[in-house]
Amino acid sequence: MGKNEIKIPDYTAEDFTNSSMPYEFLYKFKDNKFMLSQMREQMKQKAAAVGIRGFMGLWNAYLETVQAAKGVSFDNATNFEGQELELMSGKYIADDYGIVYEDKFGCEVDVCKHPIMPIQRLVNIDSGEERLRIAYKKGRFWRTLIAEKTMLASSSGILQLAANGVFVNSENAKGLSTYLLEIEQLNYEQIPEQKSVGRLGWVGEHGFSPYVENLEFDGEQSFRHIFNSVKQEGSYNEWKEIMLKMRATSLTGRIFLAASFASVLVGPCGLLPFFVHAWGGTEVGKTVGLMIAASVWASPKMGEYITTFNSTSVAQELQAGFLNSLPVCLDELQIQSSQGIKDFDKIIYQLTEGVGKARGAKTGGLQRNQTWKNCIITNGEHPISNSNSGGGAINRIIEFECEEKVYTDLPGMCDVITKNYGFAGREFIEFLQDGGVGLAQRNQRDYFKQLINSDSTDKQAGSASAILAADRIATDLIFKDGKYLTVNDMKKIMVNRKDVDVNERAYQFIFELVGRNPKKFNPDDFGEYAGEVWGVTETDCVYIIKSVFDRELKNEGFNSAAFLSWAKRNGKIAYDDQRTTKRKQIKGFNKRIPCVCIYTAEIENAFTVINDDSEEVPF
C-alpha cells in the first residue's frame, strides 16, 4: 500500500466545538475501517493540539446523531417461519436468513446465521434464579434448550450453546449475548413466565415436586431421565394386588416398602438421612426388593430411577441432592468392593450428612450447596458395615440379611412392577399434604419413645421410628391388610449401644487378638517365645507392647490414642502416673518397656494357651 497522501485540514478549536466539519470529514472514510482508524487517530492529535481533550466523546455523539437521522427503526419484529411467538426485535432484523443490525457507521453486523429467540422465562421456586428457554432453527426444524441467565450474559459462557448446535463462536458471542438479553427485556411481558424446579421432593410452600401443577424441570440434563421416571404408569390395582401377596409372606419386602415411604418423612420429622441396607446371597431377590421400593414412586427399571454403586462420590452426592426427599436406590454394593474399597464409612458419612461439599464456582465464589433429607436404600452380597466401621457409620445404618426370597415368583413380580408403578407414592404425598404430616410426626415420636427405652441409640431409634410411622400410614391408607411392622421387628435388625461404641468394639478386638495369638504372649517351658514377642499374660491382666498395640489397632481401623483415653476413664487398664501405659519387663528386652496393661477379669477365658507346635488357635 502506498503512502497515505490525504491531508487533514487545520481545524480550529471552534470548528471542533461549534461545527460538524471535522466529524463529517472523518465519516467519509466509514467504508474503509483501516483508513478510518488512521484518520481518527490523526484527528484526535489535531484536536489535542488546539486544546480539545474530549474528541472521542464528541465523535461518538456525532455517530449517534447520524444514525438517528438515518431513521433506524426500532419497530422491527421477529419474522421467523414457524416461530412460537412474534417478539419486538428493536434494532435487529430477525428473519429466516438470521439476525443482523446496522452499526453506528451504517454497516451490517451479523449476530447469528439462523433464527434464534427466547420463548419462555423459567423462575426456579427453590433459588429464585431465572433461566431462558431458547428456540432456534437449524434447517427445517425448531429445537429448544434451557440456559441460565448468567451463562447468556457472558461472552465466554454463551459459547456453551455451540454444543447444542447454535452458531456461536468467539467472533459473534458478544453480539448474540446482547441480542438475546435485549429481546427478552423488550418483550418482558410478552414472554411467558413459568415456575420451574431442578430437583424432586418437598419444595416449601409450593408442595412436592414433581406433583406441583404447571411445574417445569430446569435442572441438570443428566438427571432428566430420573425426573421423567417419577410418574404414574399402568394400573394401580395390579400393583397393589401383587404387593398384598408379597406383604402376606415377606417381612423383608415390607421393610423395603416402608423404607421407601419413610424417605419423605425424614424432612418433616426433623431427622437425618439414613441407610437401609439388605444383604445376602444370590437368588434371594435383593434387587427385586430395591425395585419394589422404587416402584412406589417411579419406574423401577434399572438405569431409570435405580442406579448402581458404580459411580463417583461426587455423582452420588449430586444424585442425593437431586432426589432430595425421595429415596436414593443404589444396587450392587459389591461393585464398589470389587474395585478395592474395603469399607464404606466414607460413603455412609457423606450421604447421611445431608449436605454436599462446598465447591468453587467457575465464575468465582462457591457453588450453591446440595442438600437432601431422605433414605438411602441399598443392597449387596455382604453387609455395608464391618468390624472396624466407625460408630457414627454403624449408627446411621438399618441393616438386615435377606435369608429368604423377597417374593416366591421374582420374575412375575418384576413383570408387574415394571409395567405398573408410581401411584402409591403420589397418594401418600397427597395424604401428607392434606393434614397427614401431623399424624406422621406423632406416630414417629411415639415409636421413637418405645425404641429409645430399649438399648438403642437416638439415631437408630430415629431412623427405625420413621420406617414404622411410614409403614403404619401406608398400611392404613393404601394396603388395608393389617400387616404392620412392629417395634420388635425393627429391634431385631437394629444395633445396640455397645455395637455402636467404637471403643467397646476395640476392647473386644483386643481380647480376640490375644486369644488368636497365645504364643506371642506366653513363652514355652524353656522360657522362649515362638516368633515375634507381643507381650505377656498374667493372672488378671495382659501386657501388650505399646508399639505392637498401636500397630494392630491401626491395622484394624481403630485409633489407639482414643481407645486408651476411653479405657483409662472406664477403669479398663492399669497405668503409670499421668500416662496410659505401664512399664513392664518383657523377656528379650534388657529393660522395662512401655506396655498397655489390659485388665482381663471382666472376660474370663478370653484366651487359651495351646501347647502344640502351631502358632494359631485351631478354629
Coordinates of C-alpha atoms in Angstrom, one line a residue:
M1 CA 0.0 0.0 0.0
G2 CA 1.4 3.4 -0.9
K3 CA 1.9 6.3 1.4
N4 CA -1.3 8.0 2.6
E5 CA -1.4 11.4 0.8
I6 CA -4.7 12.5 2.4
K7 CA -4.2 15.7 4.4
I8 CA -6.5 16.7 7.3
P9 CA -7.5 20.4 7.2
D10 CA -6.2 22.5 10.0
Y11 CA -9.4 22.8 12.0
T12 CA -9.6 25.3 14.9
A13 CA -10.9 24.7 18.4
E14 CA -14.1 26.4 17.4
D15 CA -14.5 24.0 14.4
F16 CA -14.4 21.1 16.8
T17 CA -16.9 22.6 19.3
N18 CA -19.2 24.6 17.2
S19 CA -19.4 22.8 13.9
S20 CA -19.6 19.3 12.4
M21 CA -16.9 19.8 9.8
P22 CA -14.1 17.6 11.4
Y23 CA -16.6 14.8 12.0
E24 CA -18.1 14.9 8.5
F25 CA -14.6 14.7 7.1
L26 CA -13.9 11.6 9.2
Y27 CA -17.3 10.0 8.4
K28 CA -16.4 9.9 4.6
F29 CA -14.0 7.0 5.5
K30 CA -16.6 4.8 7.2
D31 CA -16.4 2.2 4.4
N32 CA -12.7 1.6 5.0
K33 CA -12.1 0.7 8.6
F34 CA -8.3 0.8 8.3
M35 CA -8.4 4.3 6.8
L36 CA -11.0 5.4 9.3
S37 CA -8.8 4.3 12.2
Q38 CA -5.8 6.1 10.8
M39 CA -7.6 9.3 10.2
R40 CA -9.4 9.2 13.5
E41 CA -6.1 9.0 15.3
Q42 CA -4.6 11.9 13.4
M43 CA -7.8 14.0 14.0
K44 CA -7.5 13.2 17.7
Q45 CA -4.0 14.6 17.7
K46 CA -5.2 17.7 15.7
A47 CA -7.9 18.3 18.3
A48 CA -5.4 18.0 21.2
A49 CA -3.1 20.4 19.5
V50 CA -5.8 23.1 19.7
G51 CA -6.8 22.3 23.2
I52 CA -9.7 19.9 22.7
R53 CA -9.3 16.9 25.1
G54 CA -12.7 15.2 24.6
F55 CA -12.6 14.4 20.9
M56 CA -13.6 10.7 21.2
G57 CA -16.8 11.6 23.2
L58 CA -17.7 14.2 20.5
W59 CA -17.0 11.7 17.7
N60 CA -19.3 9.1 19.3
A61 CA -22.1 11.6 19.9
Y62 CA -21.8 12.6 16.2
L63 CA -22.2 8.9 15.1
E64 CA -25.3 8.5 17.2
T65 CA -26.8 11.7 15.7
V66 CA -26.1 10.4 12.2
Q67 CA -27.7 7.0 13.0
A68 CA -30.8 8.6 14.4
A69 CA -31.0 10.9 11.3
K70 CA -30.9 7.9 9.0
G71 CA -34.2 6.8 10.6
V72 CA -33.1 3.5 12.2
S73 CA -36.4 1.7 13.1
F74 CA -37.0 0.2 16.5
D75 CA -40.4 -1.2 15.5
N76 CA -38.9 -4.3 13.9
A77 CA -40.4 -7.7 14.9
T78 CA -39.1 -11.3 14.6
N79 CA -40.2 -12.8 11.3
F80 CA -39.2 -16.5 11.5
E81 CA -41.2 -19.2 9.8
G82 CA -42.8 -21.4 12.4
Q83 CA -41.9 -19.1 15.3
E84 CA -43.8 -19.7 18.5
L85 CA -44.0 -16.0 19.4
E86 CA -43.7 -12.8 17.5
L87 CA -41.4 -10.5 19.5
M88 CA -40.3 -6.9 19.1
S89 CA -36.7 -7.0 17.9
G90 CA -35.7 -3.3 18.2
K91 CA -32.7 -2.5 16.0
Y92 CA -32.4 -6.1 14.9
I93 CA -33.6 -7.5 11.6
A94 CA -34.6 -11.1 12.5
D95 CA -35.8 -13.3 9.7
D96 CA -35.1 -16.8 8.3
Y97 CA -31.7 -15.6 7.0
G98 CA -30.5 -14.9 10.5
I99 CA -30.2 -11.8 12.8
V100 CA -28.4 -8.6 11.7
Y101 CA -28.3 -5.0 12.7
E102 CA -26.6 -1.8 11.4
D103 CA -23.8 -0.4 13.5
K104 CA -23.2 3.3 14.0
F105 CA -21.3 3.5 10.8
G106 CA -24.3 2.1 8.9
C107 CA -22.5 -1.3 8.3
E108 CA -24.5 -4.5 8.6
V109 CA -23.3 -6.7 11.5
D110 CA -24.2 -10.4 11.7
V111 CA -25.4 -11.7 15.1
C112 CA -26.4 -15.2 14.1
K113 CA -26.7 -17.2 10.9
H114 CA -30.0 -18.8 11.8
P115 CA -33.2 -17.9 13.6
I116 CA -32.9 -17.9 17.4
M117 CA -35.1 -16.3 20.1
P118 CA -36.2 -16.6 23.8
I119 CA -39.6 -18.1 24.1
Q120 CA -40.1 -18.7 27.9
R121 CA -38.7 -17.5 31.2
L122 CA -38.2 -20.1 33.9
V123 CA -38.1 -19.0 37.6
N124 CA -36.8 -21.6 39.9
I125 CA -39.0 -21.9 43.0
D126 CA -36.1 -23.1 45.1
S127 CA -33.5 -20.4 44.4
G128 CA -35.4 -17.7 42.5
E129 CA -32.8 -17.9 39.7
E130 CA -34.0 -17.3 36.2
R131 CA -33.4 -19.3 33.1
L132 CA -34.5 -18.8 29.5
R133 CA -35.9 -21.4 27.1
I134 CA -34.3 -20.6 23.8
A135 CA -35.8 -21.7 20.5
Y136 CA -33.5 -21.9 17.5
K137 CA -34.0 -23.2 13.9
K138 CA -31.4 -25.3 12.1
G139 CA -32.6 -26.4 8.7
R140 CA -36.4 -27.0 8.7
F141 CA -36.8 -27.9 12.3
W142 CA -37.0 -25.8 15.5
R143 CA -35.2 -27.0 18.6
T144 CA -35.2 -25.7 22.2
L145 CA -32.7 -25.6 25.1
I146 CA -32.8 -24.1 28.6
A147 CA -29.9 -21.8 29.6
E148 CA -29.0 -19.9 32.7
K149 CA -29.2 -16.2 32.6
T150 CA -25.6 -16.0 33.9
M151 CA -24.4 -18.1 31.0
L152 CA -26.2 -16.0 28.4
A153 CA -24.9 -12.7 29.9
S154 CA -21.3 -13.7 29.4
S155 CA -19.4 -13.8 26.1
S156 CA -17.5 -16.8 27.2
G157 CA -20.5 -18.5 28.8
I158 CA -22.7 -18.3 25.8
L159 CA -20.1 -20.3 23.8
Q160 CA -21.5 -23.4 25.6
L161 CA -24.6 -23.1 23.3
A162 CA -22.4 -24.3 20.4
A163 CA -22.6 -27.8 21.9
N164 CA -26.4 -27.7 21.1
G165 CA -25.8 -26.7 17.5
V166 CA -26.2 -22.9 17.9
F167 CA -24.0 -20.9 15.6
V168 CA -21.8 -19.1 18.1
N169 CA -18.1 -18.5 18.2
S170 CA -15.6 -16.0 19.6
E171 CA -16.5 -13.6 16.8
N172 CA -20.2 -13.3 17.4
A173 CA -20.5 -14.4 21.1
K174 CA -20.8 -10.8 22.5
G175 CA -23.4 -9.8 19.8
L176 CA -25.5 -12.9 20.4
S177 CA -25.4 -12.4 24.2
T178 CA -26.6 -8.8 23.8
Y179 CA -29.3 -9.8 21.3
L180 CA -30.9 -12.5 23.4
L181 CA -31.0 -10.4 26.6
E182 CA -32.2 -7.3 24.8
I183 CA -35.0 -9.2 23.1
E184 CA -36.1 -10.5 26.5
Q185 CA -36.1 -7.1 28.0
L186 CA -38.1 -5.6 25.1
N187 CA -40.7 -8.3 25.4
Y188 CA -40.7 -8.9 29.2
E189 CA -44.5 -9.0 29.5
Q190 CA -44.9 -11.0 26.2
I191 CA -42.6 -13.8 27.1
P192 CA -44.5 -16.3 29.2
E193 CA -43.1 -17.0 32.7
Q194 CA -43.2 -20.5 34.2
K195 CA -42.3 -21.9 37.7
S196 CA -39.5 -24.4 37.5
V197 CA -37.6 -26.7 39.7
G198 CA -34.3 -28.5 39.4
R199 CA -34.9 -31.4 41.8
L200 CA -37.5 -33.7 43.3
G201 CA -39.1 -33.7 46.8
W202 CA -40.5 -31.1 49.2
V203 CA -40.2 -27.5 47.9
G204 CA -41.5 -25.5 50.8
E205 CA -44.9 -23.8 50.4
H206 CA -45.1 -24.9 46.8
G207 CA -45.7 -28.6 47.6
F208 CA -43.9 -31.7 46.4
S209 CA -42.0 -32.0 43.1
P210 CA -42.9 -33.3 40.6
Y211 CA -46.6 -33.2 41.8
V212 CA -46.8 -29.4 41.6
E213 CA -49.1 -28.2 38.8
N214 CA -47.5 -26.4 35.8
L215 CA -44.0 -27.1 37.0
E216 CA -41.1 -27.2 34.5
F217 CA -37.9 -29.1 35.0
D218 CA -34.9 -26.8 34.6
G219 CA -32.2 -29.0 36.3
E220 CA -29.2 -30.9 35.1
Q221 CA -29.9 -32.7 31.8
S222 CA -28.1 -35.8 33.2
F223 CA -31.0 -36.1 35.8
R224 CA -33.9 -35.5 33.4
H225 CA -34.4 -39.3 32.9
I226 CA -34.8 -39.7 36.6
F227 CA -37.2 -36.8 36.8
N228 CA -39.2 -38.2 33.9
S229 CA -39.3 -41.6 35.5
V230 CA -41.3 -40.3 38.5
K231 CA -44.8 -40.7 37.2
Q232 CA -47.8 -43.0 37.3
E233 CA -47.9 -45.8 34.7
G234 CA -50.2 -48.8 34.2
S235 CA -52.8 -50.0 36.8
Y236 CA -52.7 -49.0 40.5
N237 CA -54.9 -52.1 41.3
E238 CA -52.4 -54.5 39.7
W239 CA -49.6 -53.0 41.6
K240 CA -51.5 -53.2 44.9
E241 CA -52.6 -56.8 44.2
I242 CA -49.1 -58.1 43.9
M243 CA -47.9 -56.0 46.9
L244 CA -50.6 -57.5 49.1
K245 CA -49.4 -61.0 48.1
M246 CA -45.8 -60.1 48.9
R247 CA -46.7 -58.5 52.2
A248 CA -48.6 -61.6 53.3
T249 CA -45.4 -63.6 53.4
S250 CA -42.3 -61.4 53.3
L251 CA -41.1 -59.3 56.2
T252 CA -38.1 -58.2 54.0
G253 CA -40.4 -56.9 51.3
R254 CA -42.4 -54.9 53.8
I255 CA -39.2 -53.3 55.1
F256 CA -38.3 -52.3 51.6
L257 CA -41.7 -50.8 51.1
A258 CA -41.8 -49.0 54.4
A259 CA -38.3 -47.6 53.9
S260 CA -39.3 -46.1 50.6
F261 CA -42.3 -44.4 52.1
A262 CA -40.3 -43.3 55.1
S263 CA -37.9 -41.3 52.9
V264 CA -40.4 -38.4 52.5
L265 CA -40.9 -38.2 56.3
V266 CA -37.2 -37.6 57.1
G267 CA -37.5 -33.8 56.5
P268 CA -40.9 -33.2 58.1
C269 CA -39.9 -35.3 61.2
G270 CA -36.6 -33.4 61.6
L271 CA -34.4 -36.5 61.1
L272 CA -31.1 -37.1 59.5
P273 CA -30.8 -39.2 56.3
F274 CA -30.1 -42.8 57.0
F275 CA -29.2 -46.1 55.1
V276 CA -31.4 -49.2 54.9
H277 CA -29.1 -52.0 53.6
A278 CA -30.3 -55.5 52.6
W279 CA -27.6 -58.1 52.1
G280 CA -27.5 -61.8 51.3
G281 CA -26.6 -64.4 48.7
T282 CA -27.8 -64.6 45.2
E283 CA -31.3 -65.7 44.2
V284 CA -33.0 -64.2 47.3
G285 CA -34.3 -61.1 45.4
K286 CA -32.3 -58.2 46.9
T287 CA -32.5 -56.3 43.6
V288 CA -36.2 -57.1 43.3
G289 CA -36.6 -55.7 46.8
L290 CA -35.0 -52.5 45.6
M291 CA -37.3 -52.4 42.6
I292 CA -40.3 -52.8 44.9
A293 CA -39.1 -49.7 46.8
A294 CA -38.6 -47.7 43.6
S295 CA -42.0 -48.7 42.2
V296 CA -43.7 -46.7 45.0
W297 CA -42.6 -43.5 43.2
A298 CA -41.2 -44.3 39.7
S299 CA -40.2 -46.7 37.0
P300 CA -38.2 -49.4 38.7
K301 CA -36.4 -50.4 35.6
M302 CA -32.6 -50.5 36.0
G303 CA -31.0 -47.3 34.7
E304 CA -34.1 -45.2 35.1
Y305 CA -34.7 -44.5 38.8
I306 CA -32.4 -47.1 40.3
T307 CA -28.6 -46.6 39.8
T308 CA -25.7 -48.7 40.9
F309 CA -22.8 -48.1 43.3
N310 CA -20.6 -47.8 40.2
S311 CA -20.3 -44.0 40.4
T312 CA -18.0 -41.4 42.0
S313 CA -18.7 -39.9 45.4
V314 CA -19.5 -36.6 43.7
A315 CA -22.1 -38.2 41.4
Q316 CA -23.7 -39.9 44.4
E317 CA -23.8 -36.6 46.3
L318 CA -25.4 -34.9 43.3
Q319 CA -28.0 -37.6 42.9
A320 CA -28.9 -37.5 46.6
G321 CA -29.4 -33.7 46.3
F322 CA -31.5 -34.1 43.1
L323 CA -33.8 -36.7 44.7
N324 CA -33.8 -34.6 47.8
S325 CA -36.8 -36.3 49.7
L326 CA -37.3 -39.3 47.5
P327 CA -35.2 -42.5 48.3
V328 CA -31.8 -43.0 46.8
C329 CA -31.8 -46.6 45.4
L330 CA -28.3 -48.0 44.9
D331 CA -27.9 -51.5 43.6
E332 CA -24.9 -53.9 44.0
L333 CA -22.7 -52.8 46.8
Q334 CA -20.1 -55.4 45.6
I335 CA -19.3 -53.3 42.5
Q336 CA -17.5 -50.8 44.8
S337 CA -16.0 -53.7 46.8
S338 CA -14.5 -55.3 43.6
Q339 CA -12.7 -52.0 42.9
G340 CA -10.8 -52.3 46.1
I341 CA -12.9 -50.3 48.5
K342 CA -12.7 -52.3 51.8
D343 CA -15.2 -50.3 53.8
F344 CA -17.9 -47.8 53.1
D345 CA -17.7 -45.5 56.1
K346 CA -16.8 -42.5 53.8
I347 CA -19.9 -43.1 51.6
I348 CA -22.1 -43.6 54.7
Y349 CA -20.9 -40.4 56.3
Q350 CA -21.1 -38.4 53.1
L351 CA -24.7 -39.4 52.2
T352 CA -26.1 -39.3 55.7
E353 CA -24.8 -35.7 56.4
G354 CA -27.5 -34.4 54.1
V355 CA -25.3 -31.6 52.7
G356 CA -22.8 -31.6 49.9
K357 CA -19.2 -30.4 50.0
A358 CA -18.5 -26.7 49.4
R359 CA -17.1 -26.3 45.9
G360 CA -15.8 -23.4 43.9
A361 CA -17.8 -21.9 41.1
K362 CA -16.3 -21.3 37.7
T363 CA -17.3 -17.6 37.9
G364 CA -15.7 -17.3 41.4
G365 CA -17.2 -17.8 44.9
L366 CA -18.9 -21.0 45.9
Q367 CA -21.5 -23.2 44.1
R368 CA -24.9 -23.5 45.8
N369 CA -24.6 -26.4 48.2
Q370 CA -26.7 -29.5 47.6
T371 CA -28.9 -30.6 50.5
W372 CA -31.2 -33.6 51.0
K373 CA -33.3 -35.3 53.6
N374 CA -34.1 -38.8 52.5
C375 CA -33.4 -42.5 53.0
I376 CA -30.7 -44.3 51.0
I377 CA -31.8 -47.9 50.2
T378 CA -29.0 -50.2 49.1
N379 CA -28.3 -53.9 48.6
G380 CA -25.3 -56.2 48.2
E381 CA -23.9 -59.6 48.9
H382 CA -22.4 -58.6 52.2
P383 CA -23.0 -56.0 55.0
I384 CA -22.2 -52.4 54.3
S385 CA -20.6 -52.1 57.8
N386 CA -17.8 -54.2 59.2
S387 CA -15.9 -54.8 62.4
N388 CA -13.8 -51.7 62.1
S389 CA -16.5 -49.3 60.9
G390 CA -16.8 -46.1 62.9
G391 CA -19.5 -46.0 65.5
G392 CA -21.0 -43.0 63.7
A393 CA -21.3 -45.0 60.5
I394 CA -22.9 -48.0 62.1
N395 CA -25.3 -45.7 63.9
R396 CA -26.7 -44.4 60.6
I397 CA -27.5 -47.8 59.1
I398 CA -30.5 -50.1 59.4
E399 CA -29.0 -53.3 58.1
F400 CA -30.6 -56.8 57.7
E401 CA -29.9 -60.1 56.0
C402 CA -32.2 -61.5 53.3
E403 CA -32.4 -65.1 54.4
E404 CA -35.4 -66.0 52.3
K405 CA -36.8 -64.8 48.9
V406 CA -38.4 -61.4 48.9
Y407 CA -41.2 -63.0 46.9
T408 CA -41.9 -66.5 45.7
D409 CA -42.2 -65.5 42.0
L410 CA -39.4 -63.0 41.4
P411 CA -39.8 -62.8 37.6
G412 CA -43.6 -62.4 38.0
M413 CA -43.0 -59.5 40.5
C414 CA -40.6 -57.8 38.1
D415 CA -43.1 -58.1 35.2
V416 CA -45.9 -56.5 37.1
I417 CA -44.0 -53.6 38.8
T418 CA -42.1 -52.6 35.6
K419 CA -45.5 -52.0 34.0
N420 CA -47.4 -50.6 36.9
Y421 CA -45.9 -48.1 39.3
G422 CA -45.8 -44.6 40.8
F423 CA -49.4 -44.4 42.2
A424 CA -48.7 -45.2 45.8
G425 CA -46.1 -42.5 46.3
R426 CA -48.4 -39.8 44.9
E427 CA -51.3 -41.0 47.1
F428 CA -49.0 -41.0 50.1
I429 CA -47.9 -37.4 49.4
E430 CA -51.5 -36.2 48.8
F431 CA -52.4 -37.6 52.2
L432 CA -49.5 -35.9 53.9
Q433 CA -50.3 -32.6 52.2
D434 CA -54.0 -32.9 53.3
G435 CA -53.0 -32.7 57.0
G436 CA -51.3 -36.1 57.3
V437 CA -47.9 -34.7 58.2
G438 CA -49.1 -34.1 61.8
L439 CA -50.2 -37.7 62.1
A440 CA -46.9 -38.9 60.7
Q441 CA -44.9 -36.8 63.2
R442 CA -47.0 -38.0 66.1
N443 CA -46.6 -41.6 65.1
Q444 CA -42.8 -41.2 64.6
R445 CA -42.5 -39.6 68.1
D446 CA -44.5 -42.4 69.7
Y447 CA -42.4 -45.1 68.1
F448 CA -39.2 -43.2 68.9
K449 CA -40.1 -43.3 72.6
Q450 CA -40.7 -47.0 72.5
L451 CA -37.4 -47.7 70.8
I452 CA -35.3 -45.4 72.8
N453 CA -36.4 -47.1 76.0
S454 CA -34.6 -50.2 74.8
D455 CA -30.8 -50.4 74.3
S456 CA -31.0 -48.3 71.1
T457 CA -29.2 -45.1 70.2
D458 CA -31.0 -41.9 69.3
K459 CA -30.0 -42.1 65.6
Q460 CA -31.0 -45.7 65.3
A461 CA -34.3 -45.1 67.0
G462 CA -35.0 -42.0 64.8
S463 CA -34.4 -44.0 61.6
A464 CA -36.4 -47.0 62.7
S465 CA -39.3 -44.8 64.0
A466 CA -39.6 -43.1 60.6
I467 CA -39.9 -46.6 59.0
L468 CA -42.6 -47.7 61.5
A469 CA -44.5 -44.4 61.1
A470 CA -44.5 -44.6 57.3
D471 CA -45.5 -48.3 57.4
R472 CA -48.5 -47.5 59.7
I473 CA -49.8 -44.8 57.4
A474 CA -49.2 -46.8 54.2
T475 CA -50.9 -49.9 55.7
D476 CA -54.0 -47.9 56.7
L477 CA -54.1 -45.7 53.6
I478 CA -53.1 -48.0 50.8
F479 CA -52.9 -51.7 51.7
K480 CA -55.5 -52.0 54.4
D481 CA -54.3 -55.5 55.3
G482 CA -53.3 -55.0 58.9
K483 CA -49.7 -56.2 58.3
Y484 CA -48.0 -53.6 60.3
L485 CA -44.3 -53.7 61.1
T486 CA -43.7 -53.8 64.8
V487 CA -41.2 -52.4 67.2
N488 CA -39.9 -55.9 67.8
D489 CA -39.4 -56.4 64.0
M490 CA -37.2 -53.3 64.0
K491 CA -35.3 -54.2 67.2
K492 CA -34.2 -57.4 65.6
I493 CA -32.3 -55.5 62.9
M494 CA -31.1 -52.6 64.9
V495 CA -27.7 -52.3 66.6
N496 CA -27.4 -51.6 70.4
R497 CA -25.3 -49.0 72.1
K498 CA -22.3 -51.3 72.5
D499 CA -22.4 -52.2 68.8
V500 CA -22.1 -48.5 68.0
D501 CA -19.4 -47.7 70.6
V502 CA -16.2 -48.0 68.7
N503 CA -14.2 -48.3 71.9
E504 CA -16.3 -51.2 73.1
R505 CA -15.6 -52.9 69.8
A506 CA -11.9 -52.2 70.1
Y507 CA -11.9 -53.6 73.6
Q508 CA -13.4 -56.8 72.3
F509 CA -11.0 -56.9 69.5
I510 CA -8.0 -56.8 71.9
F511 CA -9.2 -59.9 73.7
E512 CA -9.7 -61.7 70.4
L513 CA -6.2 -60.6 69.3
V514 CA -4.7 -62.2 72.4
G515 CA -6.8 -65.3 72.1
R516 CA -5.8 -65.8 68.5
N517 CA -2.1 -65.4 69.2
P518 CA -1.3 -67.1 72.6
K519 CA 2.3 -68.0 71.8
K520 CA 3.2 -64.3 71.2
F521 CA 2.2 -63.7 74.8
N522 CA 3.3 -66.9 76.6
P523 CA 6.8 -68.4 76.5
D524 CA 7.2 -72.2 76.3
D525 CA 8.5 -74.4 79.1
F526 CA 12.0 -73.2 78.3
G527 CA 11.0 -69.6 78.6
E528 CA 11.2 -69.0 74.8
Y529 CA 8.6 -67.3 72.6
A530 CA 7.6 -68.7 69.2
G531 CA 8.2 -65.9 66.7
E532 CA 7.6 -62.2 67.5
V533 CA 7.1 -61.2 71.1
W534 CA 3.9 -59.2 71.6
G535 CA 3.7 -59.1 75.4
V536 CA 2.9 -61.3 78.4
T537 CA -0.2 -62.5 80.2
E538 CA -0.6 -62.6 83.9
T539 CA -3.4 -63.7 86.2
D540 CA -5.7 -60.7 86.0
C541 CA -4.2 -58.7 83.0
V542 CA -2.4 -58.9 79.8
Y543 CA 0.6 -56.6 78.9
I544 CA 0.8 -55.7 75.2
I545 CA 4.0 -53.9 73.9
K546 CA 2.8 -50.3 73.1
S547 CA 4.3 -50.3 69.5
V548 CA 2.6 -53.7 68.8
F549 CA -0.7 -52.4 70.3
D550 CA -0.7 -49.3 68.2
R551 CA 0.1 -51.3 65.0
E552 CA -2.6 -53.9 65.5
L553 CA -5.3 -51.4 66.3
K554 CA -4.3 -49.2 63.4
N555 CA -4.4 -52.3 61.0
E556 CA -8.0 -52.9 62.2
G557 CA -9.1 -49.3 61.8
F558 CA -9.1 -48.3 65.4
N559 CA -7.5 -45.3 67.0
S560 CA -5.2 -46.4 69.8
A561 CA -5.0 -43.0 71.5
A562 CA -8.8 -42.6 71.6
F563 CA -9.2 -46.1 72.9
L564 CA -6.6 -45.7 75.7
S565 CA -8.2 -42.4 76.8
W566 CA -11.6 -44.2 77.0
A567 CA -10.1 -47.3 78.7
K568 CA -8.4 -45.1 81.3
R569 CA -11.7 -43.3 82.1
N570 CA -13.5 -46.5 82.4
G571 CA -11.0 -48.5 84.5
K572 CA -10.1 -51.0 81.8
I573 CA -6.3 -50.5 82.1
A574 CA -3.6 -50.2 84.6
Y575 CA -1.1 -47.3 84.1
D576 CA 1.7 -45.3 85.5
D577 CA 1.1 -41.8 86.7
Q578 CA -0.1 -39.3 84.1
R579 CA 0.2 -42.0 81.3
T580 CA -1.9 -44.6 79.6
T581 CA 0.9 -47.1 79.6
K582 CA 2.7 -49.2 82.3
R583 CA 6.3 -50.2 82.1
K584 CA 7.0 -53.9 82.2
Q585 CA 10.0 -56.2 81.9
I586 CA 9.4 -58.5 78.9
K587 CA 11.7 -61.4 78.1
G588 CA 14.1 -60.5 75.4
F589 CA 14.3 -56.8 76.4
N590 CA 17.1 -55.7 78.7
K591 CA 14.9 -53.0 80.4
R592 CA 11.3 -52.3 81.2
I593 CA 9.4 -51.1 78.2
P594 CA 6.0 -49.2 77.8
C595 CA 3.1 -51.6 77.6
V596 CA -0.6 -51.4 77.5
C597 CA -1.9 -53.3 80.6
I598 CA -5.5 -54.5 80.0
Y599 CA -7.4 -56.0 82.9
T600 CA -8.8 -59.4 82.0
A601 CA -11.1 -60.0 85.0
E602 CA -14.2 -58.9 83.1
I603 CA -13.8 -61.5 80.4
E604 CA -12.7 -64.9 81.7
N605 CA -11.2 -67.4 79.4
A606 CA -10.6 -64.8 76.7
F607 CA -7.7 -66.7 75.5
T608 CA -6.4 -70.2 75.9
V609 CA -2.8 -71.4 75.9
I610 CA -2.3 -74.0 73.3
N611 CA 0.6 -76.4 73.9
D612 CA 1.4 -77.6 70.5
D613 CA 3.6 -76.5 67.6
S614 CA 1.1 -74.4 65.8
E615 CA 1.2 -70.6 66.2
E616 CA -2.5 -70.0 65.8
V617 CA -5.6 -71.2 67.6
P618 CA -7.2 -74.0 65.7
F619 CA -10.6 -72.6 64.9

